[in-house]
Amino acid sequence: MKINKRLNGSELLVELSGRLDTNSSPILENELKDDLNNVKLLIFDFKELMYISSTGLRVILSTQKIMTKQGDMVIKNPNELIMEVFDATGFTDILIIDKT
Amino acid sequence: MFKRNFELTYAKYREFFLPTLLITASINITSVIDSIIIGNLIGPETLAATVLCVPIMTIITCIEMILGFGGSTVATIAKAEHKFLKTKQVFTTSILVLLIVGILMAIFGTVFLGDISNILSQGNQRLFQLVNDYLGFIFIGTPLMLLSLGFSYFIRAEGKPNLATMVFIVANVVNVIMDVVFIKYVNMGIMGGSLATLVGYCFGMVLIIRYLISKDRITQFTNKIGNIFKTLKSIFVLGLSPASGQIFMFLKILIINSLVIITIGSSGAVAMATCFDVLLIVSILVAGVCETFSPIVAVLYAEKDNNAVKFVMKHSFKIAIIISILITISIIILPNVIVQIYGITGSENINATIDALRIFSLSFVGVTITFIMLFYNQAIGQNKLSFLISICEGLLILIPVAYILSNIIGIYGIWISFSIAEITTILIILVSVKIISSKSKGKYKGFLLLEKSDDLEIFDLTIKGLNEVMTLSEKIIDFSKSKGLSEKTSVYLGMAIEEILVNIINYNNNQNNLINNQNKANNKKKHAFNKKKKLDFIDILIKIGKREVILSFKDSGIEYDPTVQSDDVQKFDNITVLKKISDKISYSKILGLNNTIITIKKTN
């Protein structure tokens, strides 16, 4: 998995590509740990993300809990397959997802 | 990169082999030990008397096999299906019936001891007295033998094969010691041999009673016994087929003994006794192999895990045939050693026995093949073929051939007829398999009658640890796409594999860490240690069908049922997500292995 981060003031854009699975999820979690301070808006760009497992979902969920206290979190451009997983697991009811 | 290594199946085979061999052989080994010690301490005529009693020992083995082997197998299946009351009912019924039959045999045997001894000794007065003396204590001890061996089967099925082995070892070691004490020092003669057997099983029973009153015990008795006849029927269906070989052995010994005595008299009886004792040793080893693979093959065949069935059978054939070839070669080269072991004296007896052993032992490889095919066909549900093998090998071919040849070429004809019966039975098996295969219109194929799968693709492999899981998940997604499955189905398969495997591995690691911590605490308090369960390999079978994909996972780790909702689930944990993306999950614990099956329907 590749992680691309761009901080623009209090807005952090995180672009993910490849697989967010049991091996790569802890890497993402570590990457975000230090970078979320003072962030008011966190945007995940899932355009190139091809696969997500429960470990990945749990990292997104725990990140959202942090962001709820300090701002907002949006998931952008999930592909059809990732949306299928979000729908099947009920993730769509919990997160703000921008499909456009 | 990923391949099936069959280590899990082989480990199960190894775990079951020795306890199964010992339980199956217990009565026969007792009989062989008695024969050797009695033959040496008293004389060859008493050896002939103990072999004349083999039919009675065979009846006891049959009953113990039907109710013990049959009952414990039915109970295992019921437990795998989560039918816990049925498990208790089968256990209670088996033990109760073993006790009743044992008591009835003890009463009947004691009351009609003279008549039974007379039939077995063919009216020979000297042999009559010896048989009468030997059988007295055997009948009195029947309830004890049946109960201890019956319980041993259930203890093995409960996952305590070492205790089952211990029961056998204690019973037989005590038997050997007491044989010498009663025969040599108390001068009880042949009667001492059977009293030693009784004392041996008393000691074995002490171990069983200790287990029954311990906290470790799993299967309990129930007073809600249900329909006892229905339960007994299910026990008989599973137990009767393997026992039928013993029944035919009983009739075979009875008839062939008479034929031999008629043909050359008492030296023939000594030769026959020695041959049958050596055959018992071969049968013990082969039956041990057969009862080991039988439950394993039954489960694998039902799952259509054809590669694993082939692996188990190839392994079983290899072990059993090597054993029988080695025994045959040893007997052909060194028949004198057998003669000495059994303490046979007199030139007429020795010459007759050496000739008989050399010709008779040629049938052992055939016995091995027919025995394995008998048990195999019973395990895969080909009960008619299994019965046909049993009756052809035991009676239908042997008896007429032995009768005809004994009239043409005398005693040699009888010894040769054993090999003829085995060769003919193997030919009958080959023809029957061909007929079943062609009648099934391609459903069953090959010598093992493996069921042809309707699946489009089958992929079986083994993984060793967490580091392989993600690579496998990726490979399966690519493999599924290359086989024309939709992207959604392919990704769901990859996810299902990751979720279940990560859960199995993490659950085992967490539980073993807990046990470690408990053991450290127990060490400080000097309490007993808990055993960790090692998760070495996970076998995975992926079947891509026309409408769905079935993923089957087997592991030897700590029992974990993913279909049961845990109270402390984390949101979006592995199993919650797995349940959301799959259409069906089922779990069973069979033969000590966790068996999880996940079904995912194919989408366009």
Short mmCIF file of N, CA and C in Angstrom, two decimals, chain B residues 278-355:
data_model
loop_
_atom_site.label_atom_id
_atom_site.label_comp_id
_atom_site.label_asym_id
_atom_site.label_seq_id
_atom_site.Cartn_x
_atom_site.Cartn_y
_atom_site.Cartn_z
N VAL B 278 -0.05 -66.35 14.21
CA VAL B 278 0.76 -65.42 13.41
C VAL B 278 -0.17 -64.52 12.59
N LEU B 279 -1.25 -65.11 12.06
CA LEU B 279 -2.24 -64.31 11.31
C LEU B 279 -2.86 -63.24 12.21
N LEU B 280 -3.06 -63.61 13.50
CA LEU B 280 -3.61 -62.64 14.45
C LEU B 280 -2.69 -61.43 14.58
N ILE B 281 -1.38 -61.70 14.61
CA ILE B 281 -0.41 -60.59 14.73
C ILE B 281 -0.54 -59.68 13.50
N VAL B 282 -0.60 -60.29 12.31
CA VAL B 282 -0.74 -59.50 11.07
C VAL B 282 -2.06 -58.73 11.11
N SER B 283 -3.15 -59.42 11.51
CA SER B 283 -4.48 -58.79 11.57
C SER B 283 -4.49 -57.61 12.54
N ILE B 284 -3.79 -57.78 13.68
CA ILE B 284 -3.74 -56.72 14.69
C ILE B 284 -3.16 -55.46 14.05
N LEU B 285 -2.01 -55.62 13.35
CA LEU B 285 -1.33 -54.46 12.75
C LEU B 285 -2.18 -53.85 11.64
N VAL B 286 -2.74 -54.70 10.78
CA VAL B 286 -3.54 -54.19 9.66
C VAL B 286 -4.83 -53.55 10.17
N ALA B 287 -5.48 -54.18 11.17
CA ALA B 287 -6.72 -53.60 11.72
C ALA B 287 -6.42 -52.26 12.39
N GLY B 288 -5.24 -52.14 13.00
CA GLY B 288 -4.85 -50.86 13.60
C GLY B 288 -4.77 -49.78 12.54
N VAL B 289 -4.15 -50.10 11.39
CA VAL B 289 -4.05 -49.15 10.27
C VAL B 289 -5.46 -48.80 9.78
N CYS B 290 -6.30 -49.83 9.64
CA CYS B 290 -7.65 -49.64 9.09
C CYS B 290 -8.53 -48.77 10.00
N GLU B 291 -8.52 -49.07 11.29
CA GLU B 291 -9.39 -48.28 12.19
C GLU B 291 -8.85 -46.88 12.39
N THR B 292 -7.55 -46.68 12.08
CA THR B 292 -6.99 -45.33 12.14
C THR B 292 -7.51 -44.51 10.96
N PHE B 293 -7.40 -45.07 9.74
CA PHE B 293 -7.81 -44.26 8.58
C PHE B 293 -9.31 -44.15 8.45
N SER B 294 -10.04 -45.14 9.01
CA SER B 294 -11.49 -45.21 8.80
C SER B 294 -12.23 -43.89 9.15
N PRO B 295 -12.13 -43.36 10.40
CA PRO B 295 -12.86 -42.11 10.67
C PRO B 295 -12.30 -40.92 9.90
N ILE B 296 -10.97 -40.93 9.64
CA ILE B 296 -10.36 -39.80 8.91
C ILE B 296 -10.87 -39.78 7.47
N VAL B 297 -10.87 -40.95 6.83
CA VAL B 297 -11.34 -41.04 5.44
C VAL B 297 -12.83 -40.72 5.34
N ALA B 298 -13.62 -41.19 6.34
CA ALA B 298 -15.08 -40.93 6.31
C ALA B 298 -15.34 -39.42 6.25
N VAL B 299 -14.60 -38.66 7.06
CA VAL B 299 -14.79 -37.20 7.08
C VAL B 299 -14.29 -36.58 5.77
N LEU B 300 -13.09 -36.97 5.33
CA LEU B 300 -12.51 -36.38 4.12
C LEU B 300 -13.33 -36.72 2.87
N TYR B 301 -13.85 -37.95 2.81
CA TYR B 301 -14.65 -38.37 1.65
C TYR B 301 -15.97 -37.57 1.60
N ALA B 302 -16.58 -37.37 2.79
CA ALA B 302 -17.83 -36.60 2.85
C ALA B 302 -17.59 -35.16 2.39
N GLU B 303 -16.40 -34.66 2.65
CA GLU B 303 -16.07 -33.28 2.23
C GLU B 303 -15.58 -33.21 0.79
N LYS B 304 -15.52 -34.37 0.12
CA LYS B 304 -15.00 -34.50 -1.24
C LYS B 304 -13.57 -33.97 -1.35
N ASP B 305 -12.81 -34.16 -0.27
CA ASP B 305 -11.41 -33.75 -0.26
C ASP B 305 -10.59 -34.93 -0.83
N ASN B 306 -10.75 -35.14 -2.16
CA ASN B 306 -10.20 -36.34 -2.80
C ASN B 306 -8.68 -36.48 -2.68
N ASN B 307 -7.97 -35.36 -2.76
CA ASN B 307 -6.50 -35.44 -2.65
C ASN B 307 -6.08 -35.95 -1.29
N ALA B 308 -6.80 -35.50 -0.24
CA ALA B 308 -6.46 -35.95 1.11
C ALA B 308 -6.81 -37.43 1.29
N VAL B 309 -7.95 -37.87 0.69
CA VAL B 309 -8.33 -39.29 0.76
C VAL B 309 -7.23 -40.14 0.12
N LYS B 310 -6.77 -39.69 -1.07
CA LYS B 310 -5.70 -40.42 -1.78
C LYS B 310 -4.45 -40.47 -0.92
N PHE B 311 -4.12 -39.35 -0.28
CA PHE B 311 -2.91 -39.30 0.56
C PHE B 311 -3.01 -40.31 1.70
N VAL B 312 -4.16 -40.29 2.41
CA VAL B 312 -4.33 -41.18 3.57
C VAL B 312 -4.28 -42.65 3.12
N MET B 313 -4.94 -42.96 2.01
CA MET B 313 -4.99 -44.37 1.57
C MET B 313 -3.64 -44.86 1.06
N LYS B 314 -2.92 -43.97 0.34
CA LYS B 314 -1.60 -44.33 -0.16
C LYS B 314 -0.69 -44.65 1.03
N HIS B 315 -0.79 -43.81 2.04
CA HIS B 315 0.01 -43.97 3.25
C HIS B 315 -0.36 -45.28 3.98
N SER B 316 -1.67 -45.54 4.08
CA SER B 316 -2.15 -46.74 4.78
C SER B 316 -1.70 -48.01 4.06
N PHE B 317 -1.87 -48.03 2.73
CA PHE B 317 -1.44 -49.19 1.95
C PHE B 317 0.06 -49.42 2.14
N LYS B 318 0.83 -48.32 2.08
CA LYS B 318 2.29 -48.42 2.17
C LYS B 318 2.70 -49.06 3.51
N ILE B 319 2.17 -48.51 4.61
CA ILE B 319 2.54 -49.02 5.95
C ILE B 319 2.16 -50.49 6.07
N ALA B 320 0.87 -50.79 5.76
CA ALA B 320 0.36 -52.15 6.00
C ALA B 320 1.05 -53.18 5.11
N ILE B 321 1.30 -52.83 3.83
CA ILE B 321 1.92 -53.81 2.92
C ILE B 321 3.38 -54.06 3.32
N ILE B 322 4.08 -52.99 3.69
CA ILE B 322 5.49 -53.17 4.13
C ILE B 322 5.52 -54.11 5.35
N ILE B 323 4.61 -53.86 6.32
CA ILE B 323 4.57 -54.71 7.52
C ILE B 323 4.34 -56.18 7.12
N SER B 324 3.34 -56.41 6.24
CA SER B 324 3.00 -57.79 5.92
C SER B 324 4.10 -58.47 5.11
N ILE B 325 4.77 -57.70 4.22
CA ILE B 325 5.88 -58.29 3.44
C ILE B 325 7.02 -58.70 4.39
N LEU B 326 7.34 -57.80 5.33
CA LEU B 326 8.42 -58.11 6.27
C LEU B 326 8.12 -59.36 7.10
N ILE B 327 6.84 -59.45 7.56
CA ILE B 327 6.46 -60.63 8.36
C ILE B 327 6.54 -61.89 7.49
N THR B 328 6.04 -61.80 6.24
CA THR B 328 6.07 -62.96 5.34
C THR B 328 7.50 -63.44 5.10
N ILE B 329 8.38 -62.47 4.76
CA ILE B 329 9.78 -62.84 4.49
C ILE B 329 10.42 -63.49 5.73
N SER B 330 10.17 -62.87 6.90
CA SER B 330 10.74 -63.41 8.15
C SER B 330 10.29 -64.84 8.37
N ILE B 331 9.00 -65.09 8.13
CA ILE B 331 8.47 -66.44 8.38
C ILE B 331 9.04 -67.45 7.39
N ILE B 332 9.14 -67.04 6.10
CA ILE B 332 9.66 -67.97 5.09
C ILE B 332 11.12 -68.33 5.40
N ILE B 333 11.89 -67.29 5.80
CA ILE B 333 13.31 -67.55 6.07
C ILE B 333 13.52 -68.25 7.42
N LEU B 334 12.80 -67.77 8.44
CA LEU B 334 13.05 -68.29 9.80
C LEU B 334 11.81 -68.89 10.49
N PRO B 335 11.21 -69.92 9.89
CA PRO B 335 10.02 -70.49 10.56
C PRO B 335 10.37 -71.14 11.91
N ASN B 336 11.67 -71.56 12.03
CA ASN B 336 12.09 -72.20 13.28
C ASN B 336 11.95 -71.28 14.49
N VAL B 337 12.16 -69.97 14.24
CA VAL B 337 12.06 -69.01 15.34
C VAL B 337 10.63 -69.02 15.91
N ILE B 338 9.65 -69.05 15.00
CA ILE B 338 8.24 -69.08 15.44
C ILE B 338 7.98 -70.36 16.24
N VAL B 339 8.50 -71.46 15.69
CA VAL B 339 8.32 -72.76 16.36
C VAL B 339 8.89 -72.71 17.78
N GLN B 340 10.08 -72.08 17.91
CA GLN B 340 10.70 -71.96 19.24
C GLN B 340 9.92 -71.02 20.15
N ILE B 341 9.48 -69.88 19.57
CA ILE B 341 8.72 -68.90 20.38
C ILE B 341 7.50 -69.57 21.01
N TYR B 342 6.82 -70.40 20.21
CA TYR B 342 5.60 -71.03 20.72
C TYR B 342 5.88 -72.33 21.49
N GLY B 343 7.14 -72.67 21.65
CA GLY B 343 7.50 -73.85 22.46
C GLY B 343 6.99 -75.16 21.87
N ILE B 344 6.96 -75.27 20.50
CA ILE B 344 6.45 -76.50 19.87
C ILE B 344 7.52 -77.60 19.92
N THR B 345 7.13 -78.76 20.36
CA THR B 345 8.07 -79.89 20.45
C THR B 345 7.55 -81.08 19.64
N GLY B 346 8.43 -82.07 19.44
CA GLY B 346 8.04 -83.28 18.69
C GLY B 346 8.26 -83.03 17.21
N SER B 347 9.01 -83.96 16.53
CA SER B 347 9.38 -83.72 15.13
C SER B 347 8.16 -83.62 14.22
N GLU B 348 7.12 -84.41 14.51
CA GLU B 348 5.91 -84.37 13.66
C GLU B 348 5.25 -82.99 13.73
N ASN B 349 5.13 -82.48 14.97
CA ASN B 349 4.53 -81.15 15.17
C ASN B 349 5.37 -80.06 14.50
N ILE B 350 6.71 -80.14 14.71
CA ILE B 350 7.61 -79.10 14.17
C ILE B 350 7.57 -79.08 12.64
N ASN B 351 7.69 -80.26 12.01
CA ASN B 351 7.68 -80.32 10.54
C ASN B 351 6.37 -79.82 9.96
N ALA B 352 5.26 -80.25 10.56
CA ALA B 352 3.93 -79.82 10.07
C ALA B 352 3.79 -78.30 10.20
N THR B 353 4.28 -77.74 11.32
CA THR B 353 4.14 -76.30 11.56
C THR B 353 5.01 -75.49 10.59
N ILE B 354 6.26 -75.94 10.37
CA ILE B 354 7.16 -75.21 9.46
C ILE B 354 6.59 -75.17 8.04
N ASP B 355 6.13 -76.32 7.55
CA ASP B 355 5.53 -76.37 6.20
C ASP B 355 4.32 -75.45 6.12
#
